mmCIF file of C-alpha atoms in Angstrom:
data_model
loop_
_atom_site.group_PDB
_atom_site.id
_atom_site.type_symbol
_atom_site.label_atom_id
_atom_site.label_comp_id
_atom_site.label_asym_id
_atom_site.label_seq_id
_atom_site.Cartn_x
_atom_site.Cartn_y
_atom_site.Cartn_z
ATOM 1 C CA ASP L 1 87.235 92.939 78.376
ATOM 2 C CA ALA L 2 89.741 94.986 80.209
ATOM 3 C CA GLY L 3 88.832 93.947 83.579
ATOM 4 C CA VAL L 4 88.243 95.999 86.963
ATOM 5 C CA ILE L 5 90.203 99.467 86.124
ATOM 6 C CA GLN L 6 91.342 101.142 89.551
ATOM 7 C CA SER L 7 93.103 104.576 89.453
ATOM 8 C CA PRO L 8 95.767 106.094 90.468
ATOM 9 C CA ARG L 9 98.027 102.748 91.020
ATOM 10 C CA HIS L 10 99.667 104.897 93.296
ATOM 11 C CA GLU L 11 98.838 107.926 95.462
ATOM 12 C CA VAL L 12 101.231 109.817 98.029
ATOM 13 C CA THR L 13 99.528 112.731 99.546
ATOM 14 C CA GLU L 14 100.056 114.730 102.845
ATOM 15 C CA MET L 15 98.256 114.532 105.880
ATOM 16 C CA GLY L 16 95.148 116.379 105.552
ATOM 17 C CA GLN L 17 94.931 116.398 101.928
ATOM 18 C CA GLU L 18 91.952 115.110 100.173
ATOM 19 C CA VAL L 19 92.392 111.572 97.982
ATOM 20 C CA THR L 20 89.915 110.259 95.354
ATOM 21 C CA LEU L 21 90.317 106.785 94.236
ATOM 22 C CA ARG L 22 88.543 105.820 91.204
ATOM 23 C CA CYS L 23 86.862 102.530 90.316
ATOM 24 C CA LYS L 24 85.539 101.499 86.914
ATOM 25 C CA PRO L 25 83.914 97.681 86.921
ATOM 26 C CA ILE L 26 83.386 94.977 84.450
ATOM 27 C CA SER L 27 80.271 96.221 82.091
ATOM 28 C CA GLY L 28 77.235 94.428 83.279
ATOM 29 C CA HIS L 29 78.423 93.551 86.561
ATOM 30 C CA ASN L 30 75.527 94.873 89.011
ATOM 31 C CA SER L 31 77.299 94.692 92.099
ATOM 32 C CA LEU L 32 80.942 96.660 93.288
ATOM 33 C CA PHE L 33 82.461 96.502 96.459
ATOM 34 C CA TRP L 34 85.542 98.791 98.221
ATOM 35 C CA TYR L 35 88.098 96.860 100.403
ATOM 36 C CA ARG L 36 90.702 97.903 101.987
ATOM 37 C CA GLN L 37 94.248 95.610 102.577
ATOM 38 C CA THR L 38 96.815 96.226 105.286
ATOM 39 C CA MET L 39 99.361 93.637 106.578
ATOM 40 C CA MET L 40 97.866 93.873 110.374
ATOM 41 C CA ARG L 41 93.984 93.240 109.313
ATOM 42 C CA GLY L 42 94.099 91.843 105.535
ATOM 43 C CA LEU L 43 91.203 92.528 103.422
ATOM 44 C CA GLU L 44 88.393 94.328 104.934
ATOM 45 C CA LEU L 45 85.278 95.279 103.271
ATOM 46 C CA LEU L 46 84.571 99.435 103.093
ATOM 47 C CA ILE L 47 81.224 99.609 101.329
ATOM 48 C CA TYR L 48 79.238 97.842 98.886
ATOM 49 C CA PHE L 49 76.730 98.959 96.006
ATOM 50 C CA ASN L 50 73.942 96.577 94.269
ATOM 51 C CA ASN L 51 72.539 98.465 91.067
ATOM 52 C CA ASN L 52 74.553 101.480 91.858
ATOM 53 C CA VAL L 53 73.014 101.812 95.344
ATOM 54 C CA PRO L 54 75.047 101.471 98.414
ATOM 55 C CA ILE L 55 74.006 98.681 100.777
ATOM 56 C CA ASP L 56 76.096 98.378 103.331
ATOM 57 C CA ASP L 57 78.825 100.882 104.358
ATOM 58 C CA SER L 58 79.597 99.906 108.371
ATOM 59 C CA GLY L 59 82.811 99.083 107.300
ATOM 60 C CA MET L 60 83.785 102.879 106.434
ATOM 61 C CA PRO L 61 85.651 103.534 109.417
ATOM 62 C CA GLU L 62 84.923 107.229 109.822
ATOM 63 C CA ASP L 63 83.113 110.086 108.550
ATOM 64 C CA ARG L 64 86.262 111.112 106.642
ATOM 65 C CA PHE L 65 85.511 108.251 104.223
ATOM 66 C CA SER L 66 82.462 108.356 101.555
ATOM 67 C CA ALA L 67 82.071 106.588 98.257
ATOM 68 C CA LYS L 68 79.455 107.203 95.453
ATOM 69 C CA MET L 69 78.307 105.157 92.378
ATOM 70 C CA PRO L 70 76.716 107.873 90.221
ATOM 71 C CA ASN L 71 76.409 105.363 87.513
ATOM 72 C CA ALA L 72 77.092 101.702 86.599
ATOM 73 C CA SER L 73 80.138 102.178 85.142
ATOM 74 C CA PHE L 74 82.063 104.327 87.815
ATOM 75 C CA SER L 75 82.660 104.643 91.516
ATOM 76 C CA THR L 76 84.710 106.808 93.936
ATOM 77 C CA LEU L 77 85.959 106.488 97.485
ATOM 78 C CA LYS L 78 87.061 109.665 98.876
ATOM 79 C CA ILE L 79 89.048 110.470 101.772
ATOM 80 C CA GLN L 80 88.949 113.883 103.213
ATOM 81 C CA PRO L 81 90.897 114.787 105.340
ATOM 82 C CA SER L 82 93.272 111.797 104.754
ATOM 83 C CA GLU L 83 95.615 110.586 107.664
ATOM 84 C CA PRO L 84 98.538 108.340 107.851
ATOM 85 C CA ARG L 85 96.793 105.296 109.581
ATOM 86 C CA ASP L 86 94.816 105.108 106.167
ATOM 87 C CA SER L 87 97.816 104.218 104.237
ATOM 88 C CA ALA L 88 96.945 100.726 102.805
ATOM 89 C CA VAL L 89 96.041 99.432 99.355
ATOM 90 C CA TYR L 90 92.710 100.066 98.328
ATOM 91 C CA PHE L 91 90.707 97.014 96.007
ATOM 92 C CA CYS L 92 87.537 98.021 93.959
ATOM 93 C CA ALA L 93 86.074 94.733 92.753
ATOM 94 C CA SER L 94 82.932 93.989 90.993
ATOM 95 C CA SER L 95 80.179 90.835 90.379
ATOM 96 C CA LEU L 96 77.751 89.451 88.805
ATOM 97 C CA ALA L 97 75.516 86.770 90.136
ATOM 98 C CA ALA L 98 74.371 84.669 87.423
ATOM 99 C CA GLY L 99 73.389 81.086 87.657
ATOM 100 C CA GLY L 100 74.831 80.635 91.136
ATOM 101 C CA ASN L 101 78.138 81.116 89.812
ATOM 102 C CA TYR L 102 79.183 84.085 91.963
ATOM 103 C CA GLY L 103 82.431 85.496 90.099
ATOM 104 C CA TYR L 104 84.157 88.314 91.657
ATOM 105 C CA THR L 105 86.778 90.036 89.808
ATOM 106 C CA PHE L 106 89.019 92.612 91.334
ATOM 107 C CA GLY L 107 91.068 95.642 90.140
ATOM 108 C CA SER L 108 94.831 95.963 90.926
ATOM 109 C CA GLY L 109 94.446 98.440 93.509
ATOM 110 C CA THR L 110 95.775 101.862 94.414
ATOM 111 C CA ARG L 111 98.678 101.985 97.176
ATOM 112 C CA LEU L 112 97.763 105.046 99.131
ATOM 113 C CA THR L 113 100.667 106.586 101.281
ATOM 114 C CA VAL L 114 99.675 109.191 103.417
ATOM 115 C CA VAL L 115 102.813 111.249 105.024
ATOM 116 C CA LYS U 1 79.964 87.029 112.450
ATOM 117 C CA GLN U 2 81.923 84.885 110.304
ATOM 118 C CA GLU U 3 85.506 84.458 110.569
ATOM 119 C CA VAL U 4 87.913 82.659 108.101
ATOM 120 C CA THR U 5 91.156 81.761 109.406
ATOM 121 C CA GLN U 6 94.009 80.206 107.020
ATOM 122 C CA ILE U 7 97.007 78.260 108.517
ATOM 123 C CA PRO U 8 99.968 78.264 108.026
ATOM 124 C CA ALA U 9 100.302 81.979 107.709
ATOM 125 C CA ALA U 10 103.642 81.354 105.402
ATOM 126 C CA LEU U 11 105.033 78.496 103.948
ATOM 127 C CA SER U 12 108.570 77.395 102.405
ATOM 128 C CA VAL U 13 108.834 74.187 100.130
ATOM 129 C CA PRO U 14 111.152 72.968 97.714
ATOM 130 C CA GLU U 15 110.089 72.701 93.974
ATOM 131 C CA GLY U 16 108.059 69.700 93.295
ATOM 132 C CA GLU U 17 106.717 68.888 96.426
ATOM 133 C CA ASN U 18 102.910 68.399 97.017
ATOM 134 C CA LEU U 19 101.527 70.770 99.548
ATOM 135 C CA VAL U 20 98.140 71.624 101.281
ATOM 136 C CA LEU U 21 96.870 75.107 102.476
ATOM 137 C CA ASN U 22 93.856 75.070 105.297
ATOM 138 C CA CYS U 23 91.101 77.488 105.407
ATOM 139 C CA SER U 24 88.409 77.279 108.348
ATOM 140 C CA PHE U 25 85.393 79.341 108.529
ATOM 141 C CA THR U 26 82.939 79.811 111.801
ATOM 142 C CA ASP U 27 79.726 79.524 110.349
ATOM 143 C CA SER U 28 79.030 76.885 108.109
ATOM 144 C CA ALA U 29 75.838 78.026 106.259
ATOM 145 C CA ILE U 30 78.074 79.227 103.259
ATOM 146 C CA TYR U 31 76.658 79.496 99.793
ATOM 147 C CA ASN U 32 79.891 78.738 98.376
ATOM 148 C CA LEU U 33 83.701 78.809 98.865
ATOM 149 C CA GLN U 34 86.526 80.956 96.733
ATOM 150 C CA TRP U 35 90.166 80.419 96.675
ATOM 151 C CA PHE U 36 92.388 83.371 95.461
ATOM 152 C CA ARG U 37 95.935 84.080 94.536
ATOM 153 C CA GLN U 38 97.352 87.194 94.846
ATOM 154 C CA ASP U 39 100.818 88.335 93.532
ATOM 155 C CA PRO U 40 103.016 90.991 95.449
ATOM 156 C CA GLY U 41 101.870 94.548 94.001
ATOM 157 C CA LYS U 42 98.823 93.087 92.298
ATOM 158 C CA GLY U 43 95.090 92.241 92.567
ATOM 159 C CA LEU U 44 93.706 89.045 93.410
ATOM 160 C CA THR U 45 92.833 86.406 90.892
ATOM 161 C CA SER U 46 90.105 83.724 91.424
ATOM 162 C CA LEU U 47 91.414 80.018 91.159
ATOM 163 C CA LEU U 48 88.388 78.252 92.035
ATOM 164 C CA LEU U 49 84.871 78.747 93.331
ATOM 165 C CA ILE U 50 83.216 75.647 95.023
ATOM 166 C CA GLN U 51 79.358 75.766 95.445
ATOM 167 C CA SER U 52 77.803 75.045 98.830
ATOM 168 C CA SER U 53 76.503 71.520 97.257
ATOM 169 C CA GLN U 54 79.820 70.503 95.849
ATOM 170 C CA ARG U 55 82.881 68.400 97.827
ATOM 171 C CA GLU U 56 85.646 69.225 95.594
ATOM 172 C CA GLN U 57 86.751 71.430 92.407
ATOM 173 C CA THR U 58 90.043 71.195 90.284
ATOM 174 C CA SER U 59 91.946 73.273 88.015
ATOM 175 C CA GLY U 60 95.129 71.570 86.791
ATOM 176 C CA ARG U 61 97.630 71.154 89.461
ATOM 177 C CA LEU U 62 94.953 72.584 92.010
ATOM 178 C CA ASN U 63 92.125 70.897 93.939
ATOM 179 C CA ALA U 64 89.941 72.852 96.324
ATOM 180 C CA SER U 65 87.927 70.713 99.018
ATOM 181 C CA LEU U 66 85.037 71.602 101.075
ATOM 182 C CA ASP U 67 83.682 70.350 104.314
ATOM 183 C CA LYS U 68 80.412 72.349 105.295
ATOM 184 C CA SER U 69 79.908 70.395 108.611
ATOM 185 C CA SER U 70 83.217 71.003 109.850
ATOM 186 C CA GLY U 71 83.742 74.411 108.374
ATOM 187 C CA ARG U 72 87.070 73.568 106.772
ATOM 188 C CA SER U 73 88.101 73.806 103.100
ATOM 189 C CA THR U 74 91.605 72.590 101.528
ATOM 190 C CA LEU U 75 93.880 73.725 98.433
ATOM 191 C CA TYR U 76 95.971 70.963 97.225
ATOM 192 C CA ILE U 77 98.805 72.087 94.855
ATOM 193 C CA ALA U 78 100.501 69.459 92.837
ATOM 194 C CA ALA U 79 104.173 69.073 92.093
ATOM 195 C CA SER U 80 104.832 72.705 93.406
ATOM 196 C CA GLN U 81 106.782 75.123 91.016
ATOM 197 C CA PRO U 82 108.532 78.254 91.967
ATOM 198 C CA GLY U 83 105.482 80.383 89.658
ATOM 199 C CA ASP U 84 103.150 79.144 92.099
ATOM 200 C CA SER U 85 104.880 81.664 94.639
ATOM 201 C CA ALA U 86 102.221 83.761 96.122
ATOM 202 C CA THR U 87 99.838 84.697 98.795
ATOM 203 C CA TYR U 88 96.980 82.171 98.719
ATOM 204 C CA LEU U 89 93.482 83.875 100.144
ATOM 205 C CA CYS U 90 90.329 82.075 100.646
ATOM 206 C CA ALA U 91 87.102 83.473 101.331
ATOM 207 C CA VAL U 92 83.409 82.825 101.833
ATOM 208 C CA PRO U 93 80.268 85.185 101.021
ATOM 209 C CA LEU U 94 78.162 86.539 103.793
ATOM 210 C CA GLY U 95 75.029 85.629 102.359
ATOM 211 C CA SER U 96 73.320 84.724 98.649
ATOM 212 C CA GLY U 97 73.645 86.522 96.047
ATOM 213 C CA ASN U 98 75.980 89.222 95.088
ATOM 214 C CA THR U 99 77.218 89.913 99.125
ATOM 215 C CA PRO U 100 80.838 91.052 99.936
ATOM 216 C CA LEU U 101 83.312 88.165 100.706
ATOM 217 C CA VAL U 102 85.040 87.653 103.946
ATOM 218 C CA PHE U 103 88.424 86.927 103.606
ATOM 219 C CA GLY U 104 91.209 84.964 105.567
ATOM 220 C CA LYS U 105 94.572 86.648 105.850
ATOM 221 C CA GLY U 106 96.148 84.361 103.549
ATOM 222 C CA THR U 107 99.143 82.056 103.353
ATOM 223 C CA ARG U 108 102.318 83.223 101.625
ATOM 224 C CA LEU U 109 103.614 80.482 99.291
ATOM 225 C CA SER U 110 107.367 80.418 98.739
ATOM 226 C CA VAL U 111 108.571 77.573 96.203
ATOM 227 C CA ILE U 112 112.093 77.635 96.108
ATOM 228 C CA ALA U 113 114.059 75.989 93.042
#
């Protein structure tokens, strides 16, 4: 299993540009989570999906952020327009609740820099 | 609202020492608790998961304990090695099933050879 795959690994963009982050969860996992990590705030949940359906997007900071999960094997997080304060590492994680063992697997993250 | 706190924020120890990392959470009604390791520039790797009915879990030189009533967990690392240098995070789920994890800000550990 290749694990949770995120792309790109690094993204540098200019303020005002659209940014799209991508995530491929582990096959068979039925939940997907998007987190953002900064030095100041640590890991913060942005949004999560169960069975491709968005359950809670209250962590999405503004309307500039949107996320989709068109199928069980793909999700995107879009920022439009991007701002310097969006600079952070964005992680995707997937999980499968089975037998009480709720194992979460994280991707390697996308480091976003908005200049 | 569940909050997770980790103390200390950073720790530096000489190689070979035994050490304890602390984690506390405000809502004791948790289903489980996980400890993760994060290397610089990398994602999170799950180390140990303790179910709410358990008091501890062990994996190699790592031992994690859980005291739900007091809202505390500890991660014990025996005979520390330079390769243990990383940030260690604890996390608890918001609810049962596939719910998001709430993370502490982590303890950055440096083991000096």
